[in-house]
């Protein structure tokens, strides 16, 4: 259920397009994990970050039903392109329908399969990378893409507060929590980047490559 805070934030953020409204509803109907969507507030932030960074080539790791891909693609300039990775091929029809409804299907290439294998094949440079896939593998994704990010480019990592588990003492020992904790520690210690961790939704780490 949406909290009062979430309702206020949504009401005071520029409204999402009808295609995103449709995809948000369909994700709730057709999947077991609708909370995995970025949602209208973070989605609008993604669009604005693409616009202000002037990113032309974007990589998304984990597209789910394609909601965040639409938000990213809507910020692209003419001729810009997004490569997005997803392991669940059963979602392909919903993904592509959402992109078509939003009018962004010609700006996006969908790569189905294991993300780490696909990342090894894709060539950079990318101006912006958005990570929102298996939390156990965040550090691996980061290490696979950091050298493919343009100087001054951005890496955005979602869910990095992991429902408040990051500051629990003792830290929960499940693999996803440990994966996120290790990733956050690695990023803040990496001299190649500067970062700010924002408490938006379930945490967004905004990382800029120097």
PDB file of C-alpha atoms in Angstrom:
ATOM      1  CA  UNK A   1       0.000   0.000   0.000  1.00  0.00           C
ATOM      2  CA  UNK A   2       1.287   3.480  -0.910  1.00  0.00           C
ATOM      3  CA  UNK A   3       2.288   5.537   2.144  1.00  0.00           C
ATOM      4  CA  UNK A   4       1.207   9.127   2.765  1.00  0.00           C
ATOM      5  CA  UNK A   5       4.775  10.234   2.021  1.00  0.00           C
ATOM      6  CA  UNK A   6       4.800   8.362  -1.281  1.00  0.00           C
ATOM      7  CA  UNK A   7       1.438   9.859  -2.245  1.00  0.00           C
ATOM      8  CA  UNK A   8       2.718  13.363  -1.524  1.00  0.00           C
ATOM      9  CA  UNK A   9       5.924  12.820  -3.495  1.00  0.00           C
ATOM     10  CA  UNK A  10       3.963  11.421  -6.430  1.00  0.00           C
ATOM     11  CA  UNK A  11       1.463  14.295  -6.354  1.00  0.00           C
ATOM     12  CA  UNK A  12       4.262  16.859  -6.454  1.00  0.00           C
ATOM     13  CA  UNK A  13       6.285  15.221  -9.212  1.00  0.00           C
ATOM     14  CA  UNK A  14       5.537  15.760 -12.903  1.00  0.00           C
ATOM     15  CA  UNK A  15       2.966  13.126 -13.876  1.00  0.00           C
ATOM     16  CA  UNK A  16       4.120  10.101 -15.818  1.00  0.00           C
ATOM     17  CA  UNK A  17       2.896   9.451 -19.359  1.00  0.00           C
ATOM     18  CA  UNK A  18      -0.142   7.209 -20.072  1.00  0.00           C
ATOM     19  CA  UNK A  19       2.128   4.411 -21.333  1.00  0.00           C
ATOM     20  CA  UNK A  20       3.811   4.242 -17.920  1.00  0.00           C
ATOM     21  CA  UNK A  21       0.422   4.291 -16.183  1.00  0.00           C
ATOM     22  CA  UNK A  22      -0.590   1.292 -18.308  1.00  0.00           C
ATOM     23  CA  UNK A  23       2.647  -0.574 -17.662  1.00  0.00           C
ATOM     24  CA  UNK A  24       2.450   0.073 -13.929  1.00  0.00           C
ATOM     25  CA  UNK A  25      -1.047  -1.471 -13.864  1.00  0.00           C
ATOM     26  CA  UNK A  26      -0.036  -4.419 -16.039  1.00  0.00           C
ATOM     27  CA  UNK A  27       2.996  -5.124 -13.866  1.00  0.00           C
ATOM     28  CA  UNK A  28       0.709  -5.306 -10.838  1.00  0.00           C
ATOM     29  CA  UNK A  29      -1.641  -7.680 -12.652  1.00  0.00           C
ATOM     30  CA  UNK A  30       0.859  -9.910 -14.424  1.00  0.00           C
ATOM     31  CA  UNK A  31       3.807 -10.225 -12.012  1.00  0.00           C
ATOM     32  CA  UNK A  32       4.290 -11.205  -8.372  1.00  0.00           C
ATOM     33  CA  UNK A  33       6.690  -8.350  -7.575  1.00  0.00           C
ATOM     34  CA  UNK A  34       5.218  -4.984  -8.698  1.00  0.00           C
ATOM     35  CA  UNK A  35       7.367  -3.219  -6.076  1.00  0.00           C
ATOM     36  CA  UNK A  36      10.338  -3.892  -8.337  1.00  0.00           C
ATOM     37  CA  UNK A  37       9.179  -1.025 -10.569  1.00  0.00           C
ATOM     38  CA  UNK A  38      11.121   2.222 -10.245  1.00  0.00           C
ATOM     39  CA  UNK A  39       7.831   4.087  -9.864  1.00  0.00           C
ATOM     40  CA  UNK A  40       6.851   7.601 -10.995  1.00  0.00           C
ATOM     41  CA  UNK A  41       9.145   9.607  -8.685  1.00  0.00           C
ATOM     42  CA  UNK A  42      12.350   7.683  -9.325  1.00  0.00           C
ATOM     43  CA  UNK A  43      11.299   7.206 -12.942  1.00  0.00           C
ATOM     44  CA  UNK A  44      11.098  10.965 -13.427  1.00  0.00           C
ATOM     45  CA  UNK A  45      14.502  11.334 -11.770  1.00  0.00           C
ATOM     46  CA  UNK A  46      15.978   8.836 -14.244  1.00  0.00           C
ATOM     47  CA  UNK A  47      14.607  10.829 -17.173  1.00  0.00           C
ATOM     48  CA  UNK A  48      15.989  14.090 -15.787  1.00  0.00           C
ATOM     49  CA  UNK A  49      19.419  12.572 -15.057  1.00  0.00           C
ATOM     50  CA  UNK A  50      19.660  11.390 -18.663  1.00  0.00           C
ATOM     51  CA  UNK A  51      18.661  14.847 -19.884  1.00  0.00           C
ATOM     52  CA  UNK A  52      21.027  16.866 -17.692  1.00  0.00           C
ATOM     53  CA  UNK A  53      23.962  14.499 -18.281  1.00  0.00           C
ATOM     54  CA  UNK A  54      23.304  14.627 -22.047  1.00  0.00           C
ATOM     55  CA  UNK A  55      23.825  10.864 -22.188  1.00  0.00           C
ATOM     56  CA  UNK A  56      23.575   9.448 -25.692  1.00  0.00           C
ATOM     57  CA  UNK A  57      24.387   5.813 -25.022  1.00  0.00           C
ATOM     58  CA  UNK A  58      22.875   4.065 -22.010  1.00  0.00           C
ATOM     59  CA  UNK A  59      23.209   0.576 -20.574  1.00  0.00           C
ATOM     60  CA  UNK A  60      20.561  -0.862 -18.256  1.00  0.00           C
ATOM     61  CA  UNK A  61      21.225  -4.049 -16.285  1.00  0.00           C
ATOM     62  CA  UNK A  62      17.855  -5.539 -15.366  1.00  0.00           C
ATOM     63  CA  UNK A  63      14.784  -4.195 -17.165  1.00  0.00           C
ATOM     64  CA  UNK A  64      12.021  -6.293 -15.455  1.00  0.00           C
ATOM     65  CA  UNK A  65       8.854  -5.204 -17.325  1.00  0.00           C
ATOM     66  CA  UNK A  66      10.568  -2.326 -19.137  1.00  0.00           C
ATOM     67  CA  UNK A  67       9.319   0.577 -16.999  1.00  0.00           C
ATOM     68  CA  UNK A  68      12.710   2.083 -16.137  1.00  0.00           C
ATOM     69  CA  UNK A  69      13.872   1.548 -19.720  1.00  0.00           C
ATOM     70  CA  UNK A  70      11.039   3.797 -20.896  1.00  0.00           C
ATOM     71  CA  UNK A  71      12.013   6.446 -18.345  1.00  0.00           C
ATOM     72  CA  UNK A  72      15.644   6.336 -19.480  1.00  0.00           C
ATOM     73  CA  UNK A  73      14.774   6.318 -23.187  1.00  0.00           C
ATOM     74  CA  UNK A  74      12.440   9.309 -22.810  1.00  0.00           C
ATOM     75  CA  UNK A  75      15.439  11.381 -21.724  1.00  0.00           C
ATOM     76  CA  UNK A  76      17.597  10.464 -24.711  1.00  0.00           C
ATOM     77  CA  UNK A  77      18.370  13.051 -27.389  1.00  0.00           C
ATOM     78  CA  UNK A  78      17.729  12.386 -31.070  1.00  0.00           C
ATOM     79  CA  UNK A  79      19.959   9.483 -32.158  1.00  0.00           C
ATOM     80  CA  UNK A  80      20.556   8.255 -28.603  1.00  0.00           C
ATOM     81  CA  UNK A  81      20.234   4.559 -27.774  1.00  0.00           C
ATOM     82  CA  UNK A  82      19.674   2.253 -24.807  1.00  0.00           C
ATOM     83  CA  UNK A  83      20.900  -1.334 -24.465  1.00  0.00           C
ATOM     84  CA  UNK A  84      18.983  -3.173 -21.757  1.00  0.00           C
ATOM     85  CA  UNK A  85      19.532  -6.635 -20.249  1.00  0.00           C
ATOM     86  CA  UNK A  86      16.915  -9.018 -18.864  1.00  0.00           C
ATOM     87  CA  UNK A  87      17.134 -12.681 -17.897  1.00  0.00           C
ATOM     88  CA  UNK A  88      13.379 -13.475 -17.829  1.00  0.00           C
ATOM     89  CA  UNK A  89      12.303 -14.066 -21.433  1.00  0.00           C
ATOM     90  CA  UNK A  90       8.694 -14.648 -20.315  1.00  0.00           C
ATOM     91  CA  UNK A  91       8.375 -10.889 -19.859  1.00  0.00           C
ATOM     92  CA  UNK A  92       9.415 -10.021 -23.408  1.00  0.00           C
ATOM     93  CA  UNK A  93       5.914  -9.506 -24.790  1.00  0.00           C
ATOM     94  CA  UNK A  94       4.933  -7.146 -21.978  1.00  0.00           C
ATOM     95  CA  UNK A  95       8.242  -5.299 -22.244  1.00  0.00           C
ATOM     96  CA  UNK A  96       7.958  -4.700 -25.972  1.00  0.00           C
ATOM     97  CA  UNK A  97       4.287  -3.719 -25.782  1.00  0.00           C
ATOM     98  CA  UNK A  98       5.099  -1.112 -23.136  1.00  0.00           C
ATOM     99  CA  UNK A  99       7.920   0.312 -25.236  1.00  0.00           C
ATOM    100  CA  UNK A 100       5.682   0.484 -28.295  1.00  0.00           C
ATOM    101  CA  UNK A 101       2.961   2.268 -26.315  1.00  0.00           C
ATOM    102  CA  UNK A 102       5.533   4.822 -25.140  1.00  0.00           C
ATOM    103  CA  UNK A 103       6.925   5.299 -28.649  1.00  0.00           C
ATOM    104  CA  UNK A 104      10.491   4.413 -27.639  1.00  0.00           C
ATOM    105  CA  UNK A 105      10.906   0.937 -29.144  1.00  0.00           C
ATOM    106  CA  UNK A 106      13.266   2.213 -31.860  1.00  0.00           C
ATOM    107  CA  UNK A 107      15.635   3.626 -29.211  1.00  0.00           C
ATOM    108  CA  UNK A 108      16.086   0.380 -27.271  1.00  0.00           C
ATOM    109  CA  UNK A 109      17.818  -2.965 -27.884  1.00  0.00           C
ATOM    110  CA  UNK A 110      16.750  -5.815 -25.583  1.00  0.00           C
ATOM    111  CA  UNK A 111      19.376  -8.443 -24.723  1.00  0.00           C
ATOM    112  CA  UNK A 112      17.852 -11.565 -23.162  1.00  0.00           C
ATOM    113  CA  UNK A 113      20.049 -13.896 -21.105  1.00  0.00           C
ATOM    114  CA  UNK A 114      22.562 -13.850 -18.267  1.00  0.00           C
ATOM    115  CA  UNK A 115      23.658 -10.257 -17.636  1.00  0.00           C
ATOM    116  CA  UNK A 116      27.281 -11.016 -16.852  1.00  0.00           C
ATOM    117  CA  UNK A 117      27.727 -12.983 -20.066  1.00  0.00           C
ATOM    118  CA  UNK A 118      26.100 -10.208 -22.093  1.00  0.00           C
ATOM    119  CA  UNK A 119      28.213  -7.528 -20.413  1.00  0.00           C
ATOM    120  CA  UNK A 120      31.393  -9.276 -21.453  1.00  0.00           C
ATOM    121  CA  UNK A 121      30.250  -9.059 -25.102  1.00  0.00           C
ATOM    122  CA  UNK A 122      29.004  -5.465 -25.174  1.00  0.00           C
ATOM    123  CA  UNK A 123      31.435  -2.741 -26.146  1.00  0.00           C
ATOM    124  CA  UNK A 124      31.423   0.731 -24.623  1.00  0.00           C
ATOM    125  CA  UNK A 125      31.701   3.539 -24.090  1.00  0.00           C
ATOM    126  CA  UNK A 126      28.451   4.195 -22.238  1.00  0.00           C
ATOM    127  CA  UNK A 127      27.521   7.609 -20.900  1.00  0.00           C
ATOM    128  CA  UNK A 128      25.154   6.226 -18.262  1.00  0.00           C
ATOM    129  CA  UNK A 129      24.693   2.772 -16.705  1.00  0.00           C
ATOM    130  CA  UNK A 130      21.672   1.829 -14.576  1.00  0.00           C
ATOM    131  CA  UNK A 131      22.037  -1.256 -12.358  1.00  0.00           C
ATOM    132  CA  UNK A 132      18.852  -2.878 -11.053  1.00  0.00           C
ATOM    133  CA  UNK A 133      19.319  -6.648 -11.274  1.00  0.00           C
ATOM    134  CA  UNK A 134      20.448  -9.480  -8.968  1.00  0.00           C
ATOM    135  CA  UNK A 135      21.643  -7.811  -5.775  1.00  0.00           C
ATOM    136  CA  UNK A 136      24.143 -10.602  -5.121  1.00  0.00           C
ATOM    137  CA  UNK A 137      26.031  -9.604  -8.266  1.00  0.00           C
ATOM    138  CA  UNK A 138      26.151  -5.797  -8.003  1.00  0.00           C
ATOM    139  CA  UNK A 139      29.922  -5.751  -7.453  1.00  0.00           C
ATOM    140  CA  UNK A 140      30.441  -8.022 -10.463  1.00  0.00           C
ATOM    141  CA  UNK A 141      28.277  -5.785 -12.665  1.00  0.00           C
ATOM    142  CA  UNK A 142      30.210  -2.720 -11.509  1.00  0.00           C
ATOM    143  CA  UNK A 143      33.579  -4.301 -12.223  1.00  0.00           C
ATOM    144  CA  UNK A 144      32.417  -5.410 -15.661  1.00  0.00           C
ATOM    145  CA  UNK A 145      31.190  -1.955 -16.705  1.00  0.00           C
ATOM    146  CA  UNK A 146      33.452   0.581 -14.991  1.00  0.00           C
ATOM    147  CA  UNK A 147      36.032   0.530 -17.788  1.00  0.00           C
ATOM    148  CA  UNK A 148      33.236   0.863 -20.368  1.00  0.00           C
ATOM    149  CA  UNK A 149      31.880   4.095 -18.858  1.00  0.00           C
ATOM    150  CA  UNK A 150      32.914   7.385 -20.432  1.00  0.00           C
ATOM    151  CA  UNK A 151      34.945   9.805 -18.279  1.00  0.00           C
ATOM    152  CA  UNK A 152      32.372  11.971 -16.537  1.00  0.00           C
ATOM    153  CA  UNK A 153      29.725   9.305 -17.133  1.00  0.00           C
ATOM    154  CA  UNK A 154      27.253   8.069 -14.533  1.00  0.00           C
ATOM    155  CA  UNK A 155      26.520   4.725 -12.921  1.00  0.00           C
ATOM    156  CA  UNK A 156      23.191   4.557 -11.081  1.00  0.00           C
ATOM    157  CA  UNK A 157      22.563   1.642  -8.725  1.00  0.00           C
ATOM    158  CA  UNK A 158      19.062   0.990  -7.394  1.00  0.00           C
ATOM    159  CA  UNK A 159      17.900  -0.576  -4.105  1.00  0.00           C
ATOM    160  CA  UNK A 160      21.154   0.158  -2.280  1.00  0.00           C
ATOM    161  CA  UNK A 161      19.479   0.735   1.097  1.00  0.00           C
ATOM    162  CA  UNK A 162      17.719  -2.624   0.782  1.00  0.00           C
ATOM    163  CA  UNK A 163      14.719  -1.917   2.987  1.00  0.00           C
ATOM    164  CA  UNK A 164      16.843  -0.435   5.766  1.00  0.00           C
ATOM    165  CA  UNK A 165      18.994  -3.523   6.188  1.00  0.00           C
ATOM    166  CA  UNK A 166      22.246  -1.639   5.528  1.00  0.00           C
ATOM    167  CA  UNK A 167      22.307  -0.097   9.007  1.00  0.00           C
ATOM    168  CA  UNK A 168      20.968  -3.040  10.963  1.00  0.00           C
ATOM    169  CA  UNK A 169      23.343  -4.299  13.641  1.00  0.00           C
ATOM    170  CA  UNK A 170      24.170  -7.060  13.190  1.00  0.00           C
ATOM    171  CA  UNK A 171      23.925  -6.929   9.409  1.00  0.00           C
ATOM    172  CA  UNK A 172      21.625  -9.679   8.064  1.00  0.00           C
ATOM    173  CA  UNK A 173      23.724 -12.418   6.501  1.00  0.00           C
ATOM    174  CA  UNK A 174      21.605 -13.355   3.476  1.00  0.00           C
ATOM    175  CA  UNK A 175      23.465 -13.161   0.164  1.00  0.00           C
ATOM    176  CA  UNK A 176      21.489 -10.242  -1.288  1.00  0.00           C
ATOM    177  CA  UNK A 177      22.043  -8.029   1.756  1.00  0.00           C
ATOM    178  CA  UNK A 178      25.745  -8.929   1.826  1.00  0.00           C
ATOM    179  CA  UNK A 179      25.986  -8.246  -1.902  1.00  0.00           C
ATOM    180  CA  UNK A 180      24.536  -4.747  -1.576  1.00  0.00           C
ATOM    181  CA  UNK A 181      26.665  -3.958   1.493  1.00  0.00           C
ATOM    182  CA  UNK A 182      29.850  -5.044  -0.282  1.00  0.00           C
ATOM    183  CA  UNK A 183      28.917  -2.972  -3.324  1.00  0.00           C
ATOM    184  CA  UNK A 184      28.282   0.203  -1.316  1.00  0.00           C
ATOM    185  CA  UNK A 185      31.581  -0.234   0.546  1.00  0.00           C
ATOM    186  CA  UNK A 186      33.469  -0.839  -2.709  1.00  0.00           C
ATOM    187  CA  UNK A 187      32.052   2.243  -4.449  1.00  0.00           C
ATOM    188  CA  UNK A 188      32.798   4.719  -1.667  1.00  0.00           C
ATOM    189  CA  UNK A 189      36.402   3.427  -1.516  1.00  0.00           C
ATOM    190  CA  UNK A 190      36.986   3.503  -5.301  1.00  0.00           C
ATOM    191  CA  UNK A 191      39.288   6.454  -6.188  1.00  0.00           C
ATOM    192  CA  UNK A 192      38.116   6.335  -9.821  1.00  0.00           C
ATOM    193  CA  UNK A 193      34.666   7.674  -8.909  1.00  0.00           C
ATOM    194  CA  UNK A 194      32.735  10.077  -6.699  1.00  0.00           C
ATOM    195  CA  UNK A 195      29.309   9.150  -5.391  1.00  0.00           C
ATOM    196  CA  UNK A 196      26.264  10.219  -3.413  1.00  0.00           C
ATOM    197  CA  UNK A 197      23.766   7.772  -1.932  1.00  0.00           C
ATOM    198  CA  UNK A 198      20.223   9.172  -2.093  1.00  0.00           C
ATOM    199  CA  UNK A 199      17.380   7.925   0.155  1.00  0.00           C
ATOM    200  CA  UNK A 200      14.879   7.935  -2.694  1.00  0.00           C
ATOM    201  CA  UNK A 201      12.567   4.911  -2.782  1.00  0.00           C
ATOM    202  CA  UNK A 202      14.841   2.030  -1.612  1.00  0.00           C
ATOM    203  CA  UNK A 203      18.076   3.948  -2.153  1.00  0.00           C
ATOM    204  CA  UNK A 204      19.801   5.169  -5.319  1.00  0.00           C
ATOM    205  CA  UNK A 205      23.591   5.388  -5.531  1.00  0.00           C
ATOM    206  CA  UNK A 206      24.601   8.075  -8.032  1.00  0.00           C
ATOM    207  CA  UNK A 207      28.189   7.438  -9.111  1.00  0.00           C
ATOM    208  CA  UNK A 208      30.248   9.673 -11.403  1.00  0.00           C
ATOM    209  CA  UNK A 209      33.372   8.377 -13.087  1.00  0.00           C
ATOM    210  CA  UNK A 210      36.192  10.914 -12.807  1.00  0.00           C
TER     211      UNK A 210
END
